[in-house]
């Protein structure tokens, strides 16, 4: 079943003084099925971030549709968009975006508190997730007291706690060392295996090679995509590298 | 040549590009310099010498200049340290880009020189422009005409330059010392260090609660005016300590208690406010308690001095009901009437028209007082009551109507307390109170000031007076209240003519012209065998001038210092808003990403900022309410009993202050929102 469908997405930025128009996305089309783990790759300036912002309902496209379970998120009214985002999407960011003033536990519970969930319900939801992510022991600690990997796990817990339709991850391994990166990618693979749909934007080949499918964006379009099929992580890694080389050296579409 | 001018140029650029931080600082410096110059200008002004009561003005201004200099040092230091904290990153960057510490030091040196010179120049210029205006304002307050014209006081300029050079030097040293101690990485990173969660200091919170309660209790419980003066400063210190403790420790303890209540804490409305307030209070508690205490000071100073000034004329009316008054003690039987007719004759002879005159005789008696009963004191220490006793014929003459009292009847005036009792026991005998008097006899306002229970009693005859007298002094030989008298006369004419007449009377009464001074008293042997009679002469107009000088200068200083405190309050508020703004910007971006809508974020910011900024004003209001009874007592010492006047002046000062506060808040909030968005 299709969970996310992106149709003819186009985004044009007008510079502040109205002169130049910059086309960030020209015509993006793709779908994500339920339970998929998709990476989006692309170089800086390829439109990755713009795409993610639109998917996250943080930005509006110039034209086109984004259907999340058949609801067009580009037409949701501003007053409801935050609640929609809170209820349906989970976010994991490169720089964690944890609040210093909250303990990890409170950071994780934040979306539930904003949604007005009862405390009893909150703690019963928190427990399994914290155990699952191995952060039960540090829940009382503050973000500045724990390592980057632990911070990112707390951020993942925050994304998971609302049981979102879709998790959007923006360079989640960008601020982590290799060991924490490996752990996080394993974690993503595991929660994906348990049925969670994940869409991850990255330019790390290693991160992308853990996904089931890799989309390549170039000049505001989906340039190419790779399916894992029966490939192992290593084989996919090789394949991604080849594709990137072709993109960088100016290969033809679908080469 | 180029190399030399590089640092000053860089310094200038820095000041310009940090305008949001620097201009308020410059403005504060300028303002402080100008105020200091103006106060000194008044103090050194030669025109002041012709004012009667110039000594008051001068000593008040000297006091004012000390306050301003201390305060300037503190507030400029505070502002500067704030600036330096904000600029650490920039300075760290210079260091990394290849500037050595001595180069940074020279940039800082030029910055200080530029700010120092600039604000001294602007400040003194502002001072010179406004000094005459302020001086005229003061002279208007003390009702003394001044000629127009501009003047510059060089000693004032010299002192101002000296003081502020020292202050800027101290600030420069602090900055250099600060730079020396830090390494570039620290400088670069210092803005991003995660803040530790504040610790609960329950003990300190409890201590604050106790001191505050202690201060409040003192203020409420104090009964007599003299005690009020004695305890006022202790109460003030207790309240200041309490305020600091409660703002710093109390607020955090309270928030933590709220946080530990899970079902309360994990609610959309409370969750973000409580946790953010915890950090806000940690950062701002001291600043907020400063604002609170400064606001309280402004309110107390201005409302009290305004009340004293506004109530002055009624006080003068009470103390000096006649243009010229003669006070006697231990006089002989016919002294008063003979002096009265002597004054009348003298006025007629000199061609003055008498508009009013009076004379009456009375007794001062000290006694003990408990449970509504007046009794003879067993020794000097048990004296706590002060009686003024008049015979009915004296009182009849004073009020100009015939009063008839029986032997066991009295008329009674008590300054405070209920008027319900029908009888009162005086030295063992019960007297029926025929009527309560509305007013004391003017000129005897001393009756209300003493701090004792005091009363004015009108009795039927000599025998009753004698009985009181004998009873009161049966045990104590230490001091005997005396028979006293008053002769008052008013004439038609200008203040000058009245003063002339006063001089004439003095010439007649004090044979030796060298001894005549305002309050000097002469002694002549009296015929009653208990020593000497004394006589004092006073002129209403002369005292009026002195009172105007005293209270006018007092009010002036109140307003002036009020302005200074207000400026400090505004400055602290402004910088608080900026700091908050930079800190909050990041936090609110995250909250929006996690699913808070922009309008929810705005509402949350609003409620937090409002709480933080109106907390000090609210607490200041509470302080004022509790201080009120005490200040009422204290101004009684100054002879003021007009409670409605004081209420009006306090309330209007508070309202005015709240409006200014609100205005400043709105302006600074705008800066804040600009930063956050």
mmCIF file of C-alpha atoms in Angstrom, chain B residues 328-532:
data_model
loop_
_atom_site.group_PDB
_atom_site.id
_atom_site.type_symbol
_atom_site.label_atom_id
_atom_site.label_comp_id
_atom_site.label_asym_id
_atom_site.label_seq_id
_atom_site.Cartn_x
_atom_site.Cartn_y
_atom_site.Cartn_z
ATOM 1 C CA UNK B 328 6.681 80.417 76.903
ATOM 2 C CA UNK B 329 7.568 77.952 79.536
ATOM 3 C CA UNK B 330 7.321 78.610 83.246
ATOM 4 C CA UNK B 331 5.773 82.008 82.683
ATOM 5 C CA UNK B 332 4.046 84.048 85.348
ATOM 6 C CA UNK B 333 0.337 84.499 85.724
ATOM 7 C CA UNK B 334 -0.120 87.632 83.657
ATOM 8 C CA UNK B 335 2.811 87.215 81.284
ATOM 9 C CA UNK B 336 0.773 86.017 78.355
ATOM 10 C CA UNK B 337 -1.848 88.727 78.395
ATOM 11 C CA UNK B 338 0.752 91.426 78.819
ATOM 12 C CA UNK B 339 2.820 90.109 75.915
ATOM 13 C CA UNK B 340 -0.312 89.890 73.837
ATOM 14 C CA UNK B 341 -1.227 93.511 74.405
ATOM 15 C CA UNK B 342 2.416 94.525 73.948
ATOM 16 C CA UNK B 343 2.424 92.939 70.490
ATOM 17 C CA UNK B 344 -0.841 94.625 69.594
ATOM 18 C CA UNK B 345 0.487 97.998 70.623
ATOM 19 C CA UNK B 346 3.723 97.439 68.776
ATOM 20 C CA UNK B 347 1.851 96.537 65.599
ATOM 21 C CA UNK B 348 -0.314 99.622 65.880
ATOM 22 C CA UNK B 349 2.698 101.806 66.518
ATOM 23 C CA UNK B 350 4.549 100.478 63.464
ATOM 24 C CA UNK B 351 1.468 100.724 61.299
ATOM 25 C CA UNK B 352 0.694 97.025 60.829
ATOM 26 C CA UNK B 353 -2.876 95.831 60.728
ATOM 27 C CA UNK B 354 -3.483 92.833 63.036
ATOM 28 C CA UNK B 355 -5.596 90.129 61.387
ATOM 29 C CA UNK B 356 -5.595 87.500 64.140
ATOM 30 C CA UNK B 357 -4.201 86.952 67.563
ATOM 31 C CA UNK B 358 -4.463 84.527 70.406
ATOM 32 C CA UNK B 359 -2.959 83.499 73.692
ATOM 33 C CA UNK B 360 -3.488 80.530 75.933
ATOM 34 C CA UNK B 361 -1.902 78.784 78.836
ATOM 35 C CA UNK B 362 -1.469 75.020 79.243
ATOM 36 C CA UNK B 363 0.327 72.352 81.187
ATOM 37 C CA UNK B 364 2.521 69.539 79.933
ATOM 38 C CA UNK B 365 2.248 66.440 82.068
ATOM 39 C CA UNK B 366 4.102 63.168 81.585
ATOM 40 C CA UNK B 367 2.342 60.030 82.784
ATOM 41 C CA UNK B 368 1.979 56.305 82.319
ATOM 42 C CA UNK B 369 -0.679 54.794 80.091
ATOM 43 C CA UNK B 370 -2.115 51.328 79.861
ATOM 44 C CA UNK B 371 -5.455 49.827 78.846
ATOM 45 C CA UNK B 372 -7.064 53.176 78.317
ATOM 46 C CA UNK B 373 -6.100 54.414 81.753
ATOM 47 C CA UNK B 374 -3.697 57.225 82.593
ATOM 48 C CA UNK B 375 -1.783 56.734 85.833
ATOM 49 C CA UNK B 376 1.123 58.196 87.744
ATOM 50 C CA UNK B 377 4.453 56.782 86.538
ATOM 51 C CA UNK B 378 6.407 54.874 89.165
ATOM 52 C CA UNK B 379 9.712 55.995 87.681
ATOM 53 C CA UNK B 380 11.110 57.706 84.616
ATOM 54 C CA UNK B 381 11.034 54.538 82.534
ATOM 55 C CA UNK B 382 7.314 53.999 82.862
ATOM 56 C CA UNK B 383 6.500 57.340 81.287
ATOM 57 C CA UNK B 384 4.804 56.602 77.997
ATOM 58 C CA UNK B 385 2.085 59.177 77.801
ATOM 59 C CA UNK B 386 2.089 62.883 77.258
ATOM 60 C CA UNK B 387 -0.781 65.107 78.282
ATOM 61 C CA UNK B 388 -1.515 68.661 77.318
ATOM 62 C CA UNK B 389 -3.996 70.141 79.761
ATOM 63 C CA UNK B 390 -5.986 73.325 79.214
ATOM 64 C CA UNK B 391 -8.493 75.004 81.425
ATOM 65 C CA UNK B 392 -11.880 75.581 79.885
ATOM 66 C CA UNK B 393 -11.536 79.372 79.970
ATOM 67 C CA UNK B 394 -8.301 79.127 77.966
ATOM 68 C CA UNK B 395 -9.883 76.827 75.444
ATOM 69 C CA UNK B 396 -12.980 79.028 75.216
ATOM 70 C CA UNK B 397 -10.828 82.002 74.376
ATOM 71 C CA UNK B 398 -8.915 79.987 71.808
ATOM 72 C CA UNK B 399 -11.963 78.713 69.953
ATOM 73 C CA UNK B 400 -13.951 81.886 70.557
ATOM 74 C CA UNK B 401 -16.995 80.244 72.127
ATOM 75 C CA UNK B 402 -18.131 79.613 75.646
ATOM 76 C CA UNK B 403 -17.424 76.116 76.940
ATOM 77 C CA UNK B 404 -19.043 74.899 80.135
ATOM 78 C CA UNK B 405 -17.661 71.802 81.847
ATOM 79 C CA UNK B 406 -18.593 70.231 85.147
ATOM 80 C CA UNK B 407 -15.944 69.206 87.660
ATOM 81 C CA UNK B 408 -15.952 65.633 86.446
ATOM 82 C CA UNK B 409 -16.219 66.446 82.760
ATOM 83 C CA UNK B 410 -13.523 66.863 80.146
ATOM 84 C CA UNK B 411 -13.076 67.476 76.434
ATOM 85 C CA UNK B 412 -10.630 65.042 74.866
ATOM 86 C CA UNK B 413 -8.521 64.946 71.774
ATOM 87 C CA UNK B 414 -6.576 61.804 70.861
ATOM 88 C CA UNK B 415 -4.655 61.630 67.587
ATOM 89 C CA UNK B 416 -5.515 58.001 66.906
ATOM 90 C CA UNK B 417 -7.735 55.341 68.346
ATOM 91 C CA UNK B 418 -11.442 54.917 68.795
ATOM 92 C CA UNK B 419 -13.798 57.533 70.035
ATOM 93 C CA UNK B 420 -16.333 55.172 71.547
ATOM 94 C CA UNK B 421 -15.563 55.315 75.262
ATOM 95 C CA UNK B 422 -17.724 57.680 77.284
ATOM 96 C CA UNK B 423 -15.395 57.902 80.230
ATOM 97 C CA UNK B 424 -11.670 57.858 80.853
ATOM 98 C CA UNK B 425 -9.752 57.219 84.058
ATOM 99 C CA UNK B 426 -7.139 59.865 84.798
ATOM 100 C CA UNK B 427 -4.896 59.314 87.822
ATOM 101 C CA UNK B 428 -7.459 57.167 89.559
ATOM 102 C CA UNK B 429 -10.483 59.371 88.974
ATOM 103 C CA UNK B 430 -13.054 58.651 86.322
ATOM 104 C CA UNK B 431 -13.985 61.579 84.056
ATOM 105 C CA UNK B 432 -16.888 61.809 81.723
ATOM 106 C CA UNK B 433 -15.965 62.748 78.211
ATOM 107 C CA UNK B 434 -18.356 65.512 77.234
ATOM 108 C CA UNK B 435 -17.083 65.495 73.658
ATOM 109 C CA UNK B 436 -14.174 64.366 71.543
ATOM 110 C CA UNK B 437 -12.387 67.246 69.835
ATOM 111 C CA UNK B 438 -11.890 67.027 66.085
ATOM 112 C CA UNK B 439 -8.565 68.813 66.099
ATOM 113 C CA UNK B 440 -5.708 69.426 68.376
ATOM 114 C CA UNK B 441 -4.865 73.013 69.143
ATOM 115 C CA UNK B 442 -2.695 74.169 66.286
ATOM 116 C CA UNK B 443 0.911 74.762 67.161
ATOM 117 C CA UNK B 444 0.762 71.870 69.585
ATOM 118 C CA UNK B 445 1.253 69.286 66.935
ATOM 119 C CA UNK B 446 4.103 68.069 69.030
ATOM 120 C CA UNK B 447 1.412 66.212 70.854
ATOM 121 C CA UNK B 448 1.211 63.794 67.953
ATOM 122 C CA UNK B 449 4.858 63.442 67.197
ATOM 123 C CA UNK B 450 6.268 62.257 70.458
ATOM 124 C CA UNK B 451 5.737 58.592 69.760
ATOM 125 C CA UNK B 452 3.903 58.277 73.043
ATOM 126 C CA UNK B 453 0.232 57.885 73.552
ATOM 127 C CA UNK B 454 -0.699 61.501 73.839
ATOM 128 C CA UNK B 455 -3.848 63.467 74.466
ATOM 129 C CA UNK B 456 -5.159 66.936 74.789
ATOM 130 C CA UNK B 457 -7.505 67.442 77.724
ATOM 131 C CA UNK B 458 -9.691 70.418 78.469
ATOM 132 C CA UNK B 459 -10.704 70.522 82.157
ATOM 133 C CA UNK B 460 -13.025 72.690 84.164
ATOM 134 C CA UNK B 461 -10.745 74.454 86.671
ATOM 135 C CA UNK B 462 -7.379 74.992 88.378
ATOM 136 C CA UNK B 463 -8.124 72.420 91.018
ATOM 137 C CA UNK B 464 -8.309 69.617 88.473
ATOM 138 C CA UNK B 465 -5.058 70.699 86.886
ATOM 139 C CA UNK B 466 -3.432 70.818 90.297
ATOM 140 C CA UNK B 467 -4.726 67.312 91.085
ATOM 141 C CA UNK B 468 -3.274 65.921 87.887
ATOM 142 C CA UNK B 469 -0.060 67.696 88.569
ATOM 143 C CA UNK B 470 0.343 66.402 92.074
ATOM 144 C CA UNK B 471 -0.629 62.876 91.097
ATOM 145 C CA UNK B 472 1.693 62.716 88.129
ATOM 146 C CA UNK B 473 4.765 63.799 90.039
ATOM 147 C CA UNK B 474 4.293 62.011 93.315
ATOM 148 C CA UNK B 475 6.878 59.373 92.434
ATOM 149 C CA UNK B 476 9.173 61.052 89.957
ATOM 150 C CA UNK B 477 11.327 63.996 90.790
ATOM 151 C CA UNK B 478 13.386 63.739 87.633
ATOM 152 C CA UNK B 479 11.438 66.005 85.389
ATOM 153 C CA UNK B 480 8.412 68.124 85.900
ATOM 154 C CA UNK B 481 6.313 69.253 83.028
ATOM 155 C CA UNK B 482 5.793 72.961 83.227
ATOM 156 C CA UNK B 483 3.168 75.504 82.832
ATOM 157 C CA UNK B 484 3.501 76.697 79.267
ATOM 158 C CA UNK B 485 1.943 79.361 77.125
ATOM 159 C CA UNK B 486 1.599 80.606 73.599
ATOM 160 C CA UNK B 487 0.981 84.033 72.142
ATOM 161 C CA UNK B 488 0.353 84.320 68.451
ATOM 162 C CA UNK B 489 -0.258 87.265 66.131
ATOM 163 C CA UNK B 490 -0.829 87.632 62.423
ATOM 164 C CA UNK B 491 -0.704 90.822 60.408
ATOM 165 C CA UNK B 492 -1.797 92.017 57.016
ATOM 166 C CA UNK B 493 0.949 92.369 54.424
ATOM 167 C CA UNK B 494 3.530 90.671 52.248
ATOM 168 C CA UNK B 495 6.018 88.076 53.436
ATOM 169 C CA UNK B 496 8.671 90.775 53.527
ATOM 170 C CA UNK B 497 6.587 93.009 55.761
ATOM 171 C CA UNK B 498 5.864 90.099 58.070
ATOM 172 C CA UNK B 499 9.561 89.334 58.311
ATOM 173 C CA UNK B 500 10.229 93.001 59.050
ATOM 174 C CA UNK B 501 7.710 92.923 61.870
ATOM 175 C CA UNK B 502 9.380 89.808 63.227
ATOM 176 C CA UNK B 503 12.702 91.623 63.239
ATOM 177 C CA UNK B 504 11.144 94.526 65.083
ATOM 178 C CA UNK B 505 9.697 92.252 67.758
ATOM 179 C CA UNK B 506 13.001 90.478 68.156
ATOM 180 C CA UNK B 507 14.764 93.804 68.590
ATOM 181 C CA UNK B 508 12.411 94.663 71.390
ATOM 182 C CA UNK B 509 12.466 91.362 73.185
ATOM 183 C CA UNK B 510 16.109 90.458 72.807
ATOM 184 C CA UNK B 511 17.844 93.525 74.097
ATOM 185 C CA UNK B 512 21.179 92.290 72.974
ATOM 186 C CA UNK B 513 21.130 92.202 69.166
ATOM 187 C CA UNK B 514 23.885 89.573 69.058
ATOM 188 C CA UNK B 515 21.773 86.846 70.602
ATOM 189 C CA UNK B 516 18.874 87.063 68.212
ATOM 190 C CA UNK B 517 18.667 84.007 66.112
ATOM 191 C CA UNK B 518 15.739 82.113 64.771
ATOM 192 C CA UNK B 519 15.082 79.676 67.532
ATOM 193 C CA UNK B 520 17.157 81.083 70.336
ATOM 194 C CA UNK B 521 15.457 81.271 73.643
ATOM 195 C CA UNK B 522 15.852 83.749 76.397
ATOM 196 C CA UNK B 523 15.628 82.990 80.044
ATOM 197 C CA UNK B 524 14.353 85.296 82.734
ATOM 198 C CA UNK B 525 13.939 84.433 86.396
ATOM 199 C CA UNK B 526 10.350 83.615 87.148
ATOM 200 C CA UNK B 527 8.396 84.066 90.282
ATOM 201 C CA UNK B 528 7.202 80.495 90.714
ATOM 202 C CA UNK B 529 10.303 79.260 92.328
ATOM 203 C CA UNK B 530 11.164 76.532 89.844
ATOM 204 C CA UNK B 531 13.918 78.292 88.009
ATOM 205 C CA UNK B 532 13.618 80.243 84.863
#
